[in-house]
CSV table of C-alpha atoms in Angstrom, one decimal:
chain,number,residue,atom,x,y,z
A,1,UNK,CA,0.0,0.0,0.0
A,2,UNK,CA,1.1,3.4,-0.6
A,3,UNK,CA,3.1,5.2,2.1
A,4,UNK,CA,2.6,8.8,3.2
A,5,UNK,CA,4.2,11.5,5.4
A,6,UNK,CA,7.7,10.6,6.2
A,7,UNK,CA,8.0,13.9,8.0
A,8,UNK,CA,10.3,14.9,10.9
A,9,UNK,CA,9.7,18.6,11.6
A,10,UNK,CA,11.6,20.6,14.1
A,11,UNK,CA,10.7,24.2,15.1
A,12,UNK,CA,14.3,25.4,15.2
A,13,UNK,CA,15.7,23.6,12.2
A,14,UNK,CA,14.4,25.3,9.1
A,15,UNK,CA,15.4,24.7,5.5
A,16,UNK,CA,14.8,27.8,3.2
A,17,UNK,CA,17.4,28.1,0.5
A,18,UNK,CA,17.7,31.3,-1.5
A,19,UNK,CA,17.1,31.5,-5.2
A,20,UNK,CA,20.8,31.5,-5.9
A,21,UNK,CA,21.3,28.3,-4.0
A,22,UNK,CA,18.3,26.4,-5.3
A,23,UNK,CA,17.1,25.4,-8.7
A,24,UNK,CA,13.5,24.3,-9.0
A,25,UNK,CA,12.1,22.9,-12.3
A,26,UNK,CA,8.6,21.9,-13.3
A,27,UNK,CA,7.1,20.1,-16.2
A,28,UNK,CA,3.3,20.7,-16.6
A,29,UNK,CA,1.4,18.6,-19.0
A,30,UNK,CA,-2.3,18.9,-19.9
A,31,UNK,CA,-4.0,16.4,-22.3
A,32,UNK,CA,-7.6,17.1,-23.2
A,33,UNK,CA,-8.0,17.1,-27.0
A,34,UNK,CA,-8.1,13.3,-27.5
A,35,UNK,CA,-8.5,12.0,-31.0
A,36,UNK,CA,-10.1,8.7,-30.3
A,37,UNK,CA,-11.9,9.0,-27.0
A,38,UNK,CA,-13.7,11.5,-24.8
A,39,UNK,CA,-12.3,15.0,-24.7
A,40,UNK,CA,-11.5,16.7,-21.4
A,41,UNK,CA,-12.4,20.3,-21.2
A,42,UNK,CA,-10.4,21.5,-18.2
A,43,UNK,CA,-6.8,20.3,-18.5
A,44,UNK,CA,-6.0,23.3,-20.8
A,45,UNK,CA,-7.2,25.6,-18.0
A,46,UNK,CA,-5.6,23.5,-15.3
A,47,UNK,CA,-2.1,23.7,-16.7
A,48,UNK,CA,-2.4,27.5,-16.9
A,49,UNK,CA,-3.2,28.0,-13.2
A,50,UNK,CA,-0.6,25.4,-12.1
A,51,UNK,CA,2.1,27.0,-14.2
A,52,UNK,CA,1.4,30.4,-12.7
A,53,UNK,CA,1.3,28.9,-9.3
A,54,UNK,CA,4.6,27.1,-9.8
A,55,UNK,CA,6.3,30.4,-10.9
A,56,UNK,CA,4.8,32.1,-7.8
A,57,UNK,CA,6.2,29.3,-5.7
A,58,UNK,CA,9.7,30.1,-7.0
A,59,UNK,CA,10.2,27.5,-9.7
A,60,UNK,CA,13.0,28.8,-11.9
A,61,UNK,CA,12.1,26.8,-15.0
A,62,UNK,CA,8.5,26.0,-15.8
A,63,UNK,CA,7.8,24.0,-19.0
A,64,UNK,CA,4.2,23.8,-20.1
A,65,UNK,CA,3.0,21.3,-22.7
A,66,UNK,CA,-0.5,20.7,-24.0
A,67,UNK,CA,-2.1,17.8,-25.9
A,68,UNK,CA,0.9,15.6,-26.4
A,69,UNK,CA,0.9,12.7,-28.8
A,70,UNK,CA,3.0,9.7,-27.7
A,71,UNK,CA,6.2,10.7,-29.4
A,72,UNK,CA,6.0,14.3,-28.1
A,73,UNK,CA,5.2,13.0,-24.6
A,74,UNK,CA,8.3,10.8,-24.7
A,75,UNK,CA,10.5,13.7,-25.9
A,76,UNK,CA,9.1,16.0,-23.2
A,77,UNK,CA,10.0,13.5,-20.5
A,78,UNK,CA,13.5,12.9,-21.9
A,79,UNK,CA,14.2,16.7,-22.2
A,80,UNK,CA,12.9,17.3,-18.7
A,81,UNK,CA,15.0,14.5,-17.2
A,82,UNK,CA,18.1,16.5,-18.3
A,83,UNK,CA,16.8,19.7,-16.7
A,84,UNK,CA,15.9,17.9,-13.5
A,85,UNK,CA,19.3,16.3,-13.1
A,86,UNK,CA,21.0,18.0,-10.1
A,87,UNK,CA,18.0,20.3,-9.3
A,88,UNK,CA,16.9,20.8,-5.8
A,89,UNK,CA,13.2,20.3,-6.6
A,90,UNK,CA,11.7,18.7,-9.7
A,91,UNK,CA,8.0,18.5,-10.2
A,92,UNK,CA,5.8,16.9,-12.9
A,93,UNK,CA,2.1,17.7,-13.1
A,94,UNK,CA,-0.1,15.8,-15.4
A,95,UNK,CA,-3.8,16.4,-16.2
A,96,UNK,CA,-5.5,14.1,-18.6
A,97,UNK,CA,-6.8,10.5,-19.0
A,98,UNK,CA,-5.0,7.9,-16.8
A,99,UNK,CA,-5.8,4.2,-16.3
A,100,UNK,CA,-4.7,1.1,-14.6
A,101,UNK,CA,-4.1,-2.1,-16.7
A,102,UNK,CA,-1.7,-5.1,-16.5
A,103,UNK,CA,-1.1,-4.1,-12.9
A,104,UNK,CA,0.5,-0.8,-13.9
A,105,UNK,CA,-0.5,2.8,-14.3
A,106,UNK,CA,-0.6,4.4,-17.7
A,107,UNK,CA,-1.0,8.0,-18.8
A,108,UNK,CA,-2.8,8.4,-22.2
A,109,UNK,CA,-1.4,10.6,-25.0
A,110,UNK,CA,-3.9,12.3,-27.2
A,111,UNK,CA,-3.3,10.1,-30.3
A,112,UNK,CA,-3.8,6.7,-28.4
A,113,UNK,CA,-6.2,4.3,-30.0
A,114,UNK,CA,-5.8,1.4,-27.5
A,115,UNK,CA,-7.9,-1.2,-29.2
A,116,UNK,CA,-6.5,-3.7,-26.8
A,117,UNK,CA,-4.5,-3.5,-23.6
A,118,UNK,CA,-1.7,-5.1,-25.6
A,119,UNK,CA,-1.3,-1.8,-27.3
A,120,UNK,CA,-0.5,0.0,-24.0
A,121,UNK,CA,3.4,-0.3,-24.1
A,122,UNK,CA,3.3,1.3,-27.6
A,123,UNK,CA,0.6,3.9,-27.3
A,124,UNK,CA,0.6,5.0,-23.6
A,125,UNK,CA,3.1,6.2,-21.1
A,126,UNK,CA,4.0,4.0,-18.2
A,127,UNK,CA,3.9,6.0,-15.0
A,128,UNK,CA,7.3,4.5,-14.0
A,129,UNK,CA,8.9,6.3,-17.0
A,130,UNK,CA,7.4,9.6,-15.9
A,131,UNK,CA,8.8,9.1,-12.4
A,132,UNK,CA,12.2,8.5,-13.9
A,133,UNK,CA,12.2,12.0,-15.4
A,134,UNK,CA,12.5,13.5,-11.9
A,135,UNK,CA,15.0,10.9,-10.7
A,136,UNK,CA,18.1,13.3,-10.8
A,137,UNK,CA,16.6,15.9,-8.4
A,138,UNK,CA,17.0,16.0,-4.6
A,139,UNK,CA,13.3,16.5,-4.0
A,140,UNK,CA,11.0,14.7,-6.5
A,141,UNK,CA,7.4,15.5,-7.0
A,142,UNK,CA,4.9,13.8,-9.3
A,143,UNK,CA,1.3,15.2,-9.2
A,144,UNK,CA,-1.4,13.2,-11.1
A,145,UNK,CA,-4.7,14.8,-11.8
A,146,UNK,CA,-5.6,11.8,-14.0
A,147,UNK,CA,-7.7,9.3,-12.0
A,148,UNK,CA,-10.5,9.5,-14.5
A,149,UNK,CA,-12.7,6.8,-16.0
A,150,UNK,CA,-11.0,4.4,-18.4
A,151,UNK,CA,-12.4,5.4,-21.8
A,152,UNK,CA,-11.0,2.4,-23.6
A,153,UNK,CA,-11.4,-0.6,-21.3
A,154,UNK,CA,-15.0,-1.5,-22.0
A,155,UNK,CA,-14.1,-2.0,-25.7
A,156,UNK,CA,-11.2,-4.4,-24.9
A,157,UNK,CA,-11.7,-8.1,-25.3
A,158,UNK,CA,-13.0,-9.7,-22.2
A,159,UNK,CA,-9.8,-11.6,-21.5
A,160,UNK,CA,-7.7,-8.5,-21.2
A,161,UNK,CA,-9.7,-6.1,-19.1
A,162,UNK,CA,-8.4,-3.1,-17.3
A,163,UNK,CA,-10.1,-1.4,-14.3
A,164,UNK,CA,-12.9,1.0,-15.2
A,165,UNK,CA,-12.1,3.4,-12.4
A,166,UNK,CA,-9.0,5.3,-11.4
A,167,UNK,CA,-5.4,4.5,-11.0
A,168,UNK,CA,-3.7,1.9,-8.8
A,169,UNK,CA,-1.6,2.9,-5.8
A,170,UNK,CA,2.2,2.9,-6.2
A,171,UNK,CA,5.1,2.5,-3.7
A,172,UNK,CA,8.0,4.7,-4.7
A,173,UNK,CA,11.1,5.6,-2.8
A,174,UNK,CA,12.3,9.2,-2.6
A,175,UNK,CA,9.4,10.5,-4.5
A,176,UNK,CA,6.3,12.5,-3.3
A,177,UNK,CA,3.4,11.3,-5.4
A,178,UNK,CA,0.1,13.0,-5.1
A,179,UNK,CA,-3.0,11.4,-6.8
A,180,UNK,CA,-6.1,13.4,-7.4
A,181,UNK,CA,-8.1,10.4,-6.0
A,182,UNK,CA,-7.6,7.4,-3.9
A,183,UNK,CA,-6.7,4.1,-5.7
A,184,UNK,CA,-9.7,2.8,-7.5
A,185,UNK,CA,-11.6,6.1,-7.4
A,186,UNK,CA,-12.1,8.6,-10.1
A,187,UNK,CA,-11.4,12.4,-10.1
A,188,UNK,CA,-13.8,15.0,-11.4
A,189,UNK,CA,-12.8,17.1,-14.4
A,190,UNK,CA,-14.6,20.0,-12.8
A,191,UNK,CA,-17.5,22.2,-13.9
A,192,UNK,CA,-16.1,25.6,-13.1
A,193,UNK,CA,-13.2,25.9,-15.5
A,194,UNK,CA,-10.7,23.9,-13.4
A,195,UNK,CA,-10.7,20.5,-11.6
A,196,UNK,CA,-11.1,20.7,-7.9
A,197,UNK,CA,-7.7,19.1,-7.5
A,198,UNK,CA,-6.0,21.6,-9.7
A,199,UNK,CA,-7.7,24.5,-7.9
A,200,UNK,CA,-6.4,23.3,-4.6
A,201,UNK,CA,-2.9,22.6,-5.9
A,202,UNK,CA,-2.7,26.1,-7.4
A,203,UNK,CA,-3.7,27.6,-4.1
A,204,UNK,CA,-1.4,25.6,-1.9
A,205,UNK,CA,1.8,25.3,-4.0
A,206,UNK,CA,2.9,28.9,-3.3
A,207,UNK,CA,1.8,29.0,0.3
A,208,UNK,CA,4.5,30.3,2.7
A,209,UNK,CA,5.5,28.4,5.8
A,210,UNK,CA,4.4,25.1,4.3
A,211,UNK,CA,6.8,22.2,4.1
A,212,UNK,CA,6.3,20.3,0.9
A,213,UNK,CA,5.8,17.2,3.0
A,214,UNK,CA,2.4,18.7,4.1
A,215,UNK,CA,1.2,19.6,0.6
A,216,UNK,CA,-0.7,16.5,0.0
A,217,UNK,CA,-2.7,16.6,3.3
A,218,UNK,CA,-3.8,20.2,2.6
A,219,UNK,CA,-4.9,19.3,-0.9
A,220,UNK,CA,-6.7,16.3,0.4
A,221,UNK,CA,-8.7,18.4,2.9
A,222,UNK,CA,-9.5,21.0,0.2
A,223,UNK,CA,-10.8,18.5,-2.3
A,224,UNK,CA,-12.8,16.5,0.2
A,225,UNK,CA,-14.6,19.7,1.2
A,226,UNK,CA,-15.1,20.9,-2.4
A,227,UNK,CA,-16.6,17.6,-3.5
A,228,UNK,CA,-18.6,16.9,-0.4
A,229,UNK,CA,-16.4,13.9,0.3
A,230,UNK,CA,-16.9,12.2,-3.0
A,231,UNK,CA,-13.2,12.6,-4.1
A,232,UNK,CA,-10.4,11.7,-1.8
A,233,UNK,CA,-6.8,12.6,-3.0
A,234,UNK,CA,-4.1,10.2,-2.0
A,235,UNK,CA,-0.4,10.7,-1.3
A,236,UNK,CA,2.5,8.4,-1.4
A,237,UNK,CA,5.7,9.8,0.1
A,238,UNK,CA,9.0,8.5,1.1
A,239,UNK,CA,11.2,11.6,1.1
A,240,UNK,CA,13.5,13.4,3.5
A,241,UNK,CA,12.1,14.3,6.9
A,242,UNK,CA,13.9,17.6,6.8
A,243,UNK,CA,11.3,20.3,6.0
A,244,UNK,CA,11.6,21.7,2.5
A,245,UNK,CA,9.8,25.0,1.9
A,246,UNK,CA,9.1,26.0,-1.7
A,247,UNK,CA,8.3,29.5,-0.4
A,248,UNK,CA,10.6,30.7,2.4
A,249,UNK,CA,9.1,31.0,5.9
A,250,UNK,CA,7.9,34.5,6.9
A,251,UNK,CA,9.3,34.3,10.4
A,252,UNK,CA,13.0,34.4,11.4
A,253,UNK,CA,14.6,31.0,11.8
A,254,UNK,CA,15.5,31.7,15.4
A,255,UNK,CA,12.0,32.8,16.4
A,256,UNK,CA,9.8,30.2,18.1
A,257,UNK,CA,6.6,29.4,16.4
A,258,UNK,CA,3.4,30.8,17.9
A,259,UNK,CA,1.3,28.4,19.8
A,260,UNK,CA,-1.5,28.7,17.3
A,261,UNK,CA,0.9,27.8,14.5
A,262,UNK,CA,2.2,24.8,16.4
A,263,UNK,CA,-1.4,23.7,17.1
A,264,UNK,CA,-2.3,23.9,13.4
A,265,UNK,CA,0.9,22.1,12.4
A,266,UNK,CA,0.1,19.4,14.9
A,267,UNK,CA,-3.4,18.9,13.5
A,268,UNK,CA,-2.0,18.7,9.9
A,269,UNK,CA,0.7,16.3,10.8
A,270,UNK,CA,-1.7,14.1,12.7
A,271,UNK,CA,-4.2,14.0,9.8
A,272,UNK,CA,-1.4,13.0,7.5
A,273,UNK,CA,-0.3,10.2,9.9
A,274,UNK,CA,-3.9,8.9,10.2
A,275,UNK,CA,-4.4,8.9,6.5
A,276,UNK,CA,-1.2,6.9,5.9
A,277,UNK,CA,-1.6,4.6,8.9
A,278,UNK,CA,2.0,3.6,8.9
A,279,UNK,CA,4.7,3.2,11.5
A,280,UNK,CA,6.9,5.8,9.9
A,281,UNK,CA,4.0,8.4,9.7
A,282,UNK,CA,3.1,8.0,13.4
A,283,UNK,CA,6.8,8.0,14.4
A,284,UNK,CA,7.2,11.3,12.5
A,285,UNK,CA,4.4,12.8,14.5
A,286,UNK,CA,6.0,11.6,17.8
A,287,UNK,CA,9.4,13.0,16.8
A,288,UNK,CA,7.9,16.5,16.5
A,289,UNK,CA,5.3,16.3,19.2
A,290,UNK,CA,6.5,13.7,21.8
A,291,UNK,CA,4.0,15.1,24.4
A,292,UNK,CA,1.3,16.1,21.9
A,293,UNK,CA,-2.4,15.6,22.4
A,294,UNK,CA,-2.3,12.6,20.0
A,295,UNK,CA,0.9,11.1,21.3
A,296,UNK,CA,-0.8,8.3,23.1
A,297,UNK,CA,-2.8,7.3,20.0
A,298,UNK,CA,0.3,7.5,17.8
A,299,UNK,CA,2.2,5.2,20.2
A,300,UNK,CA,-0.7,2.7,20.4
A,301,UNK,CA,-1.0,2.7,16.6
A,302,UNK,CA,2.7,2.0,16.2
A,303,UNK,CA,2.3,-1.0,18.6
A,304,UNK,CA,-0.7,-2.2,16.6
A,305,UNK,CA,1.0,-1.8,13.2
A,306,UNK,CA,4.1,-3.7,14.4
A,307,UNK,CA,1.9,-6.3,16.1
A,308,UNK,CA,3.9,-5.7,19.2
A,309,UNK,CA,1.9,-3.6,21.8
A,310,UNK,CA,5.0,-3.4,24.0
A,311,UNK,CA,6.6,-1.2,21.3
A,312,UNK,CA,4.4,1.7,22.4
A,313,UNK,CA,6.2,3.8,25.1
A,314,UNK,CA,4.5,3.6,28.5
A,315,UNK,CA,4.7,7.3,29.1
A,316,UNK,CA,2.9,8.2,25.9
A,317,UNK,CA,0.2,5.5,26.4
A,318,UNK,CA,-0.6,7.0,29.7
A,319,UNK,CA,-1.2,10.3,28.0
A,320,UNK,CA,-3.4,8.8,25.4
A,321,UNK,CA,-6.5,10.8,24.4
A,322,UNK,CA,-9.8,9.0,24.0
A,323,UNK,CA,-10.0,7.3,20.6
A,324,UNK,CA,-12.8,5.6,18.7
A,325,UNK,CA,-12.8,2.1,17.4
A,326,UNK,CA,-14.5,1.4,14.0
A,327,UNK,CA,-15.6,-2.2,13.5
A,328,UNK,CA,-16.6,-3.6,10.1
A,329,UNK,CA,-18.7,-6.8,10.3
A,330,UNK,CA,-21.4,-8.8,8.7
A,331,UNK,CA,-19.9,-8.2,5.2
A,332,UNK,CA,-22.0,-10.0,2.6
A,333,UNK,CA,-21.1,-9.8,-1.1
A,334,UNK,CA,-23.9,-10.9,-3.6
A,335,UNK,CA,-23.1,-11.5,-7.2
A,336,UNK,CA,-25.9,-10.1,-9.5
A,337,UNK,CA,-23.8,-10.1,-12.6
A,338,UNK,CA,-20.3,-11.6,-13.3
A,339,UNK,CA,-17.5,-9.6,-14.9
A,340,UNK,CA,-17.8,-12.0,-17.9
A,341,UNK,CA,-14.3,-13.5,-17.8
A,342,UNK,CA,-13.4,-14.7,-21.3
A,343,UNK,CA,-17.1,-14.8,-22.1
A,344,UNK,CA,-17.4,-18.3,-20.7
A,345,UNK,CA,-19.3,-17.5,-17.6
A,346,UNK,CA,-16.3,-18.4,-15.4
A,347,UNK,CA,-16.6,-17.5,-11.7
A,348,UNK,CA,-15.1,-14.3,-10.4
A,349,UNK,CA,-12.2,-14.5,-8.0
A,350,UNK,CA,-12.7,-11.9,-5.3
A,351,UNK,CA,-10.8,-10.4,-2.4
A,352,UNK,CA,-11.1,-7.2,-0.3
A,353,UNK,CA,-8.4,-4.6,-0.1
A,354,UNK,CA,-8.4,-1.8,2.5
A,355,UNK,CA,-6.7,1.5,2.1
A,356,UNK,CA,-4.7,0.6,5.2
A,357,UNK,CA,-2.9,-2.0,3.2
A,358,UNK,CA,-4.8,-4.9,4.7
A,359,UNK,CA,-6.5,-7.4,2.5
A,360,UNK,CA,-8.8,-10.4,3.0
A,361,UNK,CA,-8.0,-13.1,2.4
A,362,UNK,CA,-4.5,-12.2,3.5
A,363,UNK,CA,-2.5,-14.5,1.2
A,364,UNK,CA,-2.0,-13.2,-2.4
A,365,UNK,CA,-2.8,-16.7,-3.6
A,366,UNK,CA,-6.0,-16.9,-1.6
A,367,UNK,CA,-9.3,-15.7,-3.2
A,368,UNK,CA,-13.0,-16.3,-3.0
A,369,UNK,CA,-14.6,-17.9,-6.1
A,370,UNK,CA,-18.2,-16.8,-6.8
A,371,UNK,CA,-20.8,-17.3,-9.5
A,372,UNK,CA,-23.9,-15.3,-10.5
A,373,UNK,CA,-26.6,-15.6,-7.8
A,374,UNK,CA,-24.2,-16.7,-5.1
A,375,UNK,CA,-23.1,-14.8,-2.1
A,376,UNK,CA,-19.8,-14.5,-0.2
A,377,UNK,CA,-20.4,-14.1,3.6
A,378,UNK,CA,-17.0,-12.8,4.8
A,379,UNK,CA,-16.3,-14.7,8.0
A,380,UNK,CA,-14.2,-12.0,9.6
A,381,UNK,CA,-14.7,-8.6,11.4
A,382,UNK,CA,-12.2,-5.8,10.9
A,383,UNK,CA,-11.2,-3.2,13.4
A,384,UNK,CA,-9.7,0.2,12.7
A,385,UNK,CA,-8.7,3.4,14.6
A,386,UNK,CA,-10.1,5.7,12.0
A,387,UNK,CA,-12.6,5.7,9.1
A,388,UNK,CA,-11.3,3.7,6.2
A,389,UNK,CA,-12.3,2.6,2.7
A,390,UNK,CA,-12.1,-0.8,1.0
A,391,UNK,CA,-12.2,-2.1,-2.5
A,392,UNK,CA,-13.9,-5.3,-3.8
A,393,UNK,CA,-11.3,-6.6,-6.3
A,394,UNK,CA,-11.4,-9.4,-8.8
A,395,UNK,CA,-8.4,-11.2,-10.3
A,396,UNK,CA,-8.2,-10.7,-14.1
A,397,UNK,CA,-6.9,-13.0,-16.8
A,398,UNK,CA,-3.5,-11.4,-17.2
A,399,UNK,CA,-2.1,-11.6,-13.7
A,400,UNK,CA,-3.4,-8.4,-12.2
A,401,UNK,CA,-6.6,-7.5,-10.4
A,402,UNK,CA,-9.5,-5.1,-11.3
A,403,UNK,CA,-11.5,-2.9,-8.9
A,404,UNK,CA,-15.2,-3.7,-9.0
A,405,UNK,CA,-15.9,-0.8,-6.7
A,406,UNK,CA,-14.8,1.2,-3.6
A,407,UNK,CA,-16.7,1.7,-0.4
A,408,UNK,CA,-15.8,4.6,1.9
A,409,UNK,CA,-17.1,3.5,5.3
A,410,UNK,CA,-17.2,7.0,6.8
A,411,UNK,CA,-17.8,7.4,10.5
A,412,UNK,CA,-21.6,6.9,10.9
A,413,UNK,CA,-22.6,3.6,12.5
A,414,UNK,CA,-25.3,1.4,10.9
A,415,UNK,CA,-26.0,-1.3,8.4
A,416,UNK,CA,-25.6,-0.3,4.8
A,417,UNK,CA,-26.1,-1.8,1.3
A,418,UNK,CA,-24.0,-0.5,-1.6
A,419,UNK,CA,-24.1,-1.5,-5.3
A,420,UNK,CA,-20.8,-1.8,-7.1
A,421,UNK,CA,-20.8,-2.1,-10.9
A,422,UNK,CA,-17.2,-1.6,-12.1
A,423,UNK,CA,-15.5,-3.9,-14.6
A,424,UNK,CA,-18.9,-4.7,-16.4
A,425,UNK,CA,-20.2,-6.5,-13.3
A,426,UNK,CA,-22.9,-5.9,-10.7
A,427,UNK,CA,-22.4,-6.7,-7.0
A,428,UNK,CA,-24.5,-5.9,-3.9
A,429,UNK,CA,-22.4,-5.4,-0.7
A,430,UNK,CA,-24.1,-5.3,2.7
A,431,UNK,CA,-22.1,-4.5,5.9
A,432,UNK,CA,-22.4,-3.2,9.4
A,433,UNK,CA,-20.2,-0.4,10.8
A,434,UNK,CA,-20.0,-0.1,14.6
A,435,UNK,CA,-18.4,2.9,16.2
A,436,UNK,CA,-17.3,2.7,19.9
């Protein structure tokens, strides 16, 4: 599962290089004028506001490219790789169609036809190649406003399906990756000239006093509010814990931060740790706020994640603030319509994947086989320390897995029934959420 918020902030150790010392470069790509599938209206607008925002944030070299065919896309990445080599910060922003297939993420050039998923290596851009273009920089940022519906997958032959919704999560070392939506979800193109994700990024990128490590969490909050919770950005980060400020701080380095600023920073850092739900994220919180109001919860979560409760320091456990426990139980998955594997009516092979990284069944070789009209009664209950989401996924015929649908549990207790219809299937999922 994707990792987030490897942050170790200290109030007296600030990193704010001058323009003479630092070189920041950005490649901003917007694909909207597609020749063979649905056009996207807003990428052309999005790249304008992101480019202006990047310049305001102190990027020295901002390259803007629109409506790239596959050869132009490849050339843009190759040229930018040379610019990024040795830079302090290198950022790539991409707005356009993006899909998951063959267990990988692909960005779609404007001339792609993609009559089959076998055409992907020749007509699309593997996300790994895009990430290589920033590999020579000290701080590497890849921002993807591209978790939109797969416009090609439904026309592919049944034996080579891709997911219908969104992009898959990635695990990348030394790169900050910000997705417009969580794995398996889709992102809105927007109805007011810009996508909600681009609007937030443009607002937050030049914000003073903001370590780049906190950028994703701020965008996440903005987009959740703008979309009434329907779109949840996701961040994968494994970068330096030393705070990096795109825009220098407005207070002298020797001056202690105001208590209000520290309180807001603690809230942001805690939100990031909860969203990532990893040992490193909670440890980063404790490093900065060893006696903070969430210190007890952070320590307890570290113990839980390491499956060793003794790992949590006794002192911080004693200071634990009251926490809630979310229990998911009585999960029942009813197959109304199969995904149509190979057109032979073969059963679907299902498993659950939570955004905490947990899956059921746990073993990658373990699955649940189901046919039309049958139900899968999940024999387990699942406990969490915060609201989570989970995907119902089905193994495909080329070694990967497809997302049938994502359910965001939220924090309201009760028994719910949701219909999931991704990957040309139809499933009814009933479950109970208890909050204590």
